[in-house]
mmCIF file of C-alpha atoms in Angstrom:
data_model
loop_
_atom_site.group_PDB
_atom_site.id
_atom_site.type_symbol
_atom_site.label_atom_id
_atom_site.label_comp_id
_atom_site.label_asym_id
_atom_site.label_seq_id
_atom_site.Cartn_x
_atom_site.Cartn_y
_atom_site.Cartn_z
ATOM 1 C CA GLN A 1 30.933 6.184 21.819
ATOM 2 C CA SER A 2 28.050 7.802 19.538
ATOM 3 C CA ALA A 3 28.145 11.431 18.563
ATOM 4 C CA LEU A 4 25.534 13.832 20.219
ATOM 5 C CA THR A 5 22.406 14.209 18.076
ATOM 6 C CA GLN A 6 21.769 17.747 16.498
ATOM 7 C CA PRO A 7 19.145 18.504 13.944
ATOM 8 C CA ALA A 8 20.940 19.005 10.531
ATOM 9 C CA SER A 9 19.624 22.569 9.912
ATOM 10 C CA VAL A 10 17.511 25.236 11.527
ATOM 11 C CA SER A 11 16.317 28.460 10.036
ATOM 12 C CA GLY A 12 14.707 31.770 10.998
ATOM 13 C CA SER A 13 13.931 35.134 10.012
ATOM 14 C CA PRO A 14 15.786 38.175 11.157
ATOM 15 C CA GLY A 15 14.878 39.190 14.723
ATOM 16 C CA GLN A 16 13.269 35.910 15.369
ATOM 17 C CA SER A 17 14.663 33.264 18.030
ATOM 18 C CA ILE A 18 15.631 29.677 17.201
ATOM 19 C CA THR A 19 16.772 26.925 19.354
ATOM 20 C CA ILE A 20 19.127 24.163 18.514
ATOM 21 C CA SER A 21 18.918 20.974 20.387
ATOM 22 C CA CYS A 22 21.658 18.578 21.395
ATOM 23 C CA THR A 23 20.788 15.090 22.782
ATOM 24 C CA GLY A 24 23.247 12.884 24.407
ATOM 25 C CA THR A 25 22.874 10.296 27.362
ATOM 26 C CA SER A 26 23.487 10.132 31.131
ATOM 27 C CA THR A 27 27.065 9.396 30.712
ATOM 28 C CA ASP A 28 27.774 12.698 28.991
ATOM 29 C CA ILE A 29 25.120 15.537 28.821
ATOM 30 C CA GLY A 30 23.149 14.149 31.607
ATOM 31 C CA GLY A 31 25.602 13.270 33.762
ATOM 32 C CA TYR A 32 27.874 16.709 33.782
ATOM 33 C CA ASN A 33 27.269 20.455 33.341
ATOM 34 C CA TYR A 34 30.062 20.810 30.864
ATOM 35 C CA VAL A 35 28.259 21.211 27.584
ATOM 36 C CA SER A 36 29.686 23.671 25.173
ATOM 37 C CA TRP A 37 28.815 25.198 21.900
ATOM 38 C CA TYR A 38 30.826 26.621 19.010
ATOM 39 C CA GLN A 39 29.847 28.687 16.173
ATOM 40 C CA HIS A 40 31.826 27.938 12.936
ATOM 41 C CA HIS A 41 31.743 30.163 9.700
ATOM 42 C CA PRO A 42 33.434 28.359 6.831
ATOM 43 C CA GLY A 43 37.070 28.902 6.380
ATOM 44 C CA LYS A 44 37.363 30.380 9.693
ATOM 45 C CA ALA A 45 38.372 29.135 13.267
ATOM 46 C CA PRO A 46 35.510 27.780 15.213
ATOM 47 C CA LYS A 47 34.454 30.203 17.907
ATOM 48 C CA LEU A 48 33.568 29.168 21.539
ATOM 49 C CA ILE A 49 30.146 30.730 22.215
ATOM 50 C CA ILE A 50 28.871 29.041 25.422
ATOM 51 C CA TYR A 51 30.686 26.675 27.992
ATOM 52 C CA GLU A 52 29.577 24.810 30.990
ATOM 53 C CA VAL A 53 26.044 24.599 29.879
ATOM 54 C CA SER A 54 25.206 28.514 30.107
ATOM 55 C CA TYR A 55 28.105 30.731 30.398
ATOM 56 C CA ARG A 56 29.153 33.082 27.562
ATOM 57 C CA PRO A 57 32.958 33.841 27.041
ATOM 58 C CA SER A 58 33.903 37.498 27.389
ATOM 59 C CA GLY A 59 33.120 39.193 24.118
ATOM 60 C CA VAL A 60 30.218 36.895 22.968
ATOM 61 C CA SER A 61 26.737 38.486 22.285
ATOM 62 C CA ASN A 62 24.327 37.938 25.042
ATOM 63 C CA ARG A 63 21.680 36.866 22.147
ATOM 64 C CA PHE A 64 23.359 33.440 22.514
ATOM 65 C CA SER A 65 22.225 31.527 25.619
ATOM 66 C CA GLY A 66 22.371 27.838 26.782
ATOM 67 C CA SER A 67 20.431 25.376 28.803
ATOM 68 C CA LYS A 68 20.236 21.852 29.669
ATOM 69 C CA SER A 69 17.414 19.574 30.709
ATOM 70 C CA GLY A 70 18.064 15.930 31.393
ATOM 71 C CA ASN A 71 19.998 14.281 28.646
ATOM 72 C CA THR A 72 19.363 17.403 26.125
ATOM 73 C CA ALA A 73 21.055 20.750 25.871
ATOM 74 C CA SER A 74 19.798 23.624 24.033
ATOM 75 C CA LEU A 75 21.523 26.720 22.367
ATOM 76 C CA ILE A 76 18.979 29.669 21.899
ATOM 77 C CA ILE A 77 19.785 32.458 19.466
ATOM 78 C CA SER A 78 17.617 35.501 20.215
ATOM 79 C CA GLY A 79 17.128 38.412 17.771
ATOM 80 C CA LEU A 80 18.516 36.474 14.790
ATOM 81 C CA GLN A 81 20.989 38.493 12.547
ATOM 82 C CA ALA A 82 22.593 37.735 9.141
ATOM 83 C CA GLU A 83 26.108 37.229 10.719
ATOM 84 C CA ASP A 84 24.554 34.520 12.818
ATOM 85 C CA GLU A 85 24.365 32.328 9.693
ATOM 86 C CA ALA A 86 26.911 29.394 10.398
ATOM 87 C CA ASP A 87 27.150 25.918 11.632
ATOM 88 C CA TYR A 88 26.858 25.310 15.201
ATOM 89 C CA SER A 89 28.180 22.312 17.161
ATOM 90 C CA CYS A 90 27.712 21.004 20.658
ATOM 91 C CA SER A 91 30.120 19.171 22.881
ATOM 92 C CA SER A 92 30.061 17.286 26.044
ATOM 93 C CA TYR A 93 32.496 15.963 28.644
ATOM 94 C CA THR A 94 32.105 12.333 29.236
ATOM 95 C CA GLY A 95 32.369 9.724 32.079
ATOM 96 C CA SER A 96 35.444 8.475 30.740
ATOM 97 C CA SER A 97 37.314 11.981 30.528
ATOM 98 C CA THR A 98 36.734 12.348 27.050
ATOM 99 C CA VAL A 99 34.728 14.733 24.925
ATOM 100 C CA ILE A 100 32.404 14.084 22.271
ATOM 101 C CA PHE A 101 30.872 16.404 19.780
ATOM 102 C CA GLY A 102 27.457 16.725 17.944
ATOM 103 C CA GLY A 103 26.933 16.273 14.113
ATOM 104 C CA GLY A 104 26.597 19.979 13.862
ATOM 105 C CA THR A 105 23.653 22.257 12.766
ATOM 106 C CA LYS A 106 23.529 24.597 9.954
ATOM 107 C CA VAL A 107 21.590 27.780 10.710
ATOM 108 C CA THR A 108 20.086 29.708 8.031
ATOM 109 C CA VAL A 109 18.775 33.179 8.211
ATOM 110 C CA LEU A 110 16.016 33.508 5.784
ATOM 111 C CA GLN B 1 46.151 37.950 21.661
ATOM 112 C CA LEU B 2 46.393 34.159 21.756
ATOM 113 C CA GLN B 3 46.755 32.543 18.245
ATOM 114 C CA LEU B 4 47.047 28.939 17.263
ATOM 115 C CA GLN B 5 48.361 27.974 13.590
ATOM 116 C CA GLU B 6 48.332 24.385 12.222
ATOM 117 C CA SER B 7 50.946 23.227 9.644
ATOM 118 C CA GLY B 8 51.627 20.217 7.814
ATOM 119 C CA PRO B 9 51.360 18.448 4.261
ATOM 120 C CA GLY B 10 47.908 18.627 2.676
ATOM 121 C CA LEU B 11 48.371 15.250 0.935
ATOM 122 C CA VAL B 12 49.369 11.827 2.650
ATOM 123 C CA LYS B 13 49.508 8.715 0.951
ATOM 124 C CA PRO B 14 47.448 5.778 2.401
ATOM 125 C CA SER B 15 49.251 3.630 5.050
ATOM 126 C CA GLU B 16 51.735 6.417 5.499
ATOM 127 C CA THR B 17 51.912 8.697 8.753
ATOM 128 C CA LEU B 18 50.223 12.177 9.081
ATOM 129 C CA SER B 19 52.188 14.612 10.787
ATOM 130 C CA LEU B 20 51.084 18.012 11.812
ATOM 131 C CA THR B 21 52.164 20.816 14.179
ATOM 132 C CA CYS B 22 50.448 23.603 16.098
ATOM 133 C CA THR B 23 52.356 26.924 16.724
ATOM 134 C CA VAL B 24 50.923 28.883 19.749
ATOM 135 C CA THR B 25 51.773 32.567 19.674
ATOM 136 C CA GLY B 26 50.588 35.071 22.144
ATOM 137 C CA GLY B 27 50.797 32.911 25.237
ATOM 138 C CA SER B 28 53.208 30.106 26.470
ATOM 139 C CA ILE B 29 52.337 26.303 25.998
ATOM 140 C CA SER B 30 53.907 25.707 29.440
ATOM 141 C CA ASN B 31 51.161 27.622 31.221
ATOM 142 C CA SER B 32 49.944 25.228 33.720
ATOM 143 C CA GLY B 33 46.274 26.455 33.331
ATOM 144 C CA PHE B 34 45.767 24.898 29.975
ATOM 145 C CA TYR B 35 45.768 21.746 27.946
ATOM 146 C CA TRP B 36 46.137 21.694 24.180
ATOM 147 C CA GLY B 37 44.304 19.499 21.866
ATOM 148 C CA TRP B 38 43.476 18.397 18.394
ATOM 149 C CA ILE B 39 40.118 18.056 16.637
ATOM 150 C CA ARG B 40 39.387 16.871 13.276
ATOM 151 C CA GLN B 41 36.446 17.346 11.010
ATOM 152 C CA PRO B 42 35.914 14.868 7.935
ATOM 153 C CA PRO B 43 34.138 16.259 4.905
ATOM 154 C CA GLY B 44 30.398 16.672 5.524
ATOM 155 C CA LYS B 45 30.685 15.271 9.006
ATOM 156 C CA GLY B 46 30.795 16.506 12.589
ATOM 157 C CA LEU B 47 33.867 17.487 14.668
ATOM 158 C CA GLU B 48 35.849 14.680 16.212
ATOM 159 C CA TRP B 49 37.988 14.987 19.251
ATOM 160 C CA THR B 50 41.399 13.332 18.509
ATOM 161 C CA GLY B 51 43.568 13.912 21.655
ATOM 162 C CA THR B 52 44.806 16.276 24.423
ATOM 163 C CA ILE B 53 48.064 16.931 25.698
ATOM 164 C CA TYR B 54 49.537 18.696 28.783
ATOM 165 C CA PHE B 55 52.729 20.756 28.718
ATOM 166 C CA SER B 56 54.225 18.000 30.881
ATOM 167 C CA GLY B 57 53.597 15.435 28.016
ATOM 168 C CA THR B 58 50.924 13.570 29.501
ATOM 169 C CA THR B 59 48.596 12.653 26.910
ATOM 170 C CA TYR B 60 44.967 11.629 26.499
ATOM 171 C CA TYR B 61 43.467 10.185 23.162
ATOM 172 C CA ASN B 62 40.153 9.296 21.574
ATOM 173 C CA PRO B 63 39.711 5.377 22.161
ATOM 174 C CA SER B 64 38.760 5.103 18.566
ATOM 175 C CA LEU B 65 42.023 6.139 17.362
ATOM 176 C CA LYS B 66 44.493 5.516 20.267
ATOM 177 C CA SER B 67 46.328 2.864 18.640
ATOM 178 C CA ARG B 68 47.588 5.021 15.684
ATOM 179 C CA VAL B 69 47.742 8.658 17.490
ATOM 180 C CA THR B 70 50.748 10.011 19.113
ATOM 181 C CA MET B 71 50.752 13.597 20.374
ATOM 182 C CA SER B 72 53.858 15.744 21.538
ATOM 183 C CA VAL B 73 54.888 18.956 22.989
ATOM 184 C CA ASP B 74 58.024 21.326 22.282
ATOM 185 C CA THR B 75 57.974 23.741 25.111
ATOM 186 C CA SER B 76 61.073 25.394 23.478
ATOM 187 C CA LYS B 77 59.256 26.218 20.143
ATOM 188 C CA ASN B 78 55.764 26.711 21.965
ATOM 189 C CA GLN B 79 54.546 23.961 19.575
ATOM 190 C CA PHE B 80 52.592 20.675 19.811
ATOM 191 C CA SER B 81 52.289 17.932 17.066
ATOM 192 C CA LEU B 82 49.955 15.148 16.198
ATOM 193 C CA LYS B 83 51.021 12.005 14.288
ATOM 194 C CA VAL B 84 48.376 9.308 12.951
ATOM 195 C CA THR B 85 50.069 6.264 11.549
ATOM 196 C CA SER B 86 48.596 3.730 8.931
ATOM 197 C CA VAL B 87 46.272 6.387 7.430
ATOM 198 C CA THR B 88 43.258 5.695 5.050
ATOM 199 C CA ALA B 89 40.832 7.706 3.235
ATOM 200 C CA ALA B 90 38.812 7.870 6.606
ATOM 201 C CA ASP B 91 41.599 10.192 8.119
ATOM 202 C CA THR B 92 40.897 12.881 5.383
ATOM 203 C CA ALA B 93 39.741 15.894 7.256
ATOM 204 C CA VAL B 94 40.216 19.391 8.299
ATOM 205 C CA TYR B 95 42.364 19.178 11.354
ATOM 206 C CA TYR B 96 42.171 21.777 14.046
ATOM 207 C CA CYS B 97 44.359 22.426 17.199
ATOM 208 C CA ALA B 98 43.053 24.275 20.145
ATOM 209 C CA ARG B 99 43.467 25.270 23.832
ATOM 210 C CA LEU B 100 41.483 23.844 26.722
ATOM 211 C CA PRO B 101 41.226 25.194 30.409
ATOM 212 C CA TYR B 102 42.522 23.009 32.910
ATOM 213 C CA TRP B 103 40.090 24.125 35.632
ATOM 214 C CA ASP B 104 36.347 24.623 35.584
ATOM 215 C CA ARG B 105 34.295 27.682 36.809
ATOM 216 C CA SER B 106 34.335 26.045 40.272
ATOM 217 C CA GLY B 107 37.975 25.574 40.272
ATOM 218 C CA ARG B 108 37.952 21.955 39.842
ATOM 219 C CA PRO B 109 40.650 20.307 37.512
ATOM 220 C CA ARG B 110 38.985 18.399 34.641
ATOM 221 C CA ARG B 111 40.381 17.141 31.178
ATOM 222 C CA ASN B 112 38.419 18.137 27.993
ATOM 223 C CA LEU B 113 36.148 20.674 29.494
ATOM 224 C CA HIS B 114 35.837 22.841 26.276
ATOM 225 C CA PHE B 115 37.995 24.286 23.602
ATOM 226 C CA ASP B 116 38.372 28.017 23.993
ATOM 227 C CA TYR B 117 40.690 29.116 21.297
ATOM 228 C CA TRP B 118 40.952 27.352 17.937
ATOM 229 C CA GLY B 119 43.208 27.486 14.945
ATOM 230 C CA GLN B 120 41.791 28.031 11.448
ATOM 231 C CA GLY B 121 42.430 24.304 10.493
ATOM 232 C CA VAL B 122 44.619 22.475 7.899
ATOM 233 C CA SER B 123 43.073 20.466 5.253
ATOM 234 C CA VAL B 124 44.592 16.908 4.962
ATOM 235 C CA THR B 125 43.724 14.536 2.140
ATOM 236 C CA VAL B 126 44.776 10.835 2.166
ATOM 237 C CA SER B 127 45.106 9.650 -1.415
ATOM 238 C CA SER B 128 47.542 8.062 -3.484
#
C-alpha cells in the first residue's frame, strides 16, 4: 500500500498561517475519519497533535487544527511560531485495519 | 506521566535478527484500553508502521514485513518487544515504540487508530 502524499516542505513567516496537505485514497483517508497528525522535532519523541481528523489531545495548542475533504486531509497551523519548526507527518487508518503514514513535511519558519 | 523507552543494539549484521524492547513506565501495559506498537523511519524517509500488539499477545503486522516480524509482550516486566529476521540495509532506521488507544471517540473498538505516546526512538544500522 502506497504512503500518503505530503509536500516535502512548507514555509511561512511568524504569525502567518500555513496548510499541510495529506492525500490518500478512498480506502484510507476518504473512507474513514481516522486521520492523525504528528509533530516531530529531531531527536525527540514524535508528538500527536491531531487525531480523528480534527480533535486535539489535551495540552496541544489550538493554533493547530485539522480537516478533511474527500481523500485529502489538511493540517493548519495558525499564528506560526518559531517553535513550530519541525517535521509533520499524517497517518490514516485503512480498510485492512492497518495504518499508513505520509512521507512527512518539513515546516520552516522564515 | 506515561513514558516509553526503546532499547537494543544499534548495529546488526545483514541476515541476522534485529531485537528491540520497549519498556513502559507510568502506566500498565496490561491496561485493556490500549494497544502497543512499533513504527520505524529509515533515513530520509517517512514513518512506517511495523506492527501492533495487545496485552493478550494478539498481534497485527504490516503486510510488507509480516513474514519477518514477530512481536511479543511481557506483562510481568511491563515490556513489549520486536524481532525482525533476515535483516538487510533496508531495515536501517530509527525504531519507535508507541501506545495506541483501543476505542475511538465514539466508543467503537478499532485497531491502529493513532499513536498517542511515543518513545524517543533507537537508531539501528544494518551493516557488516
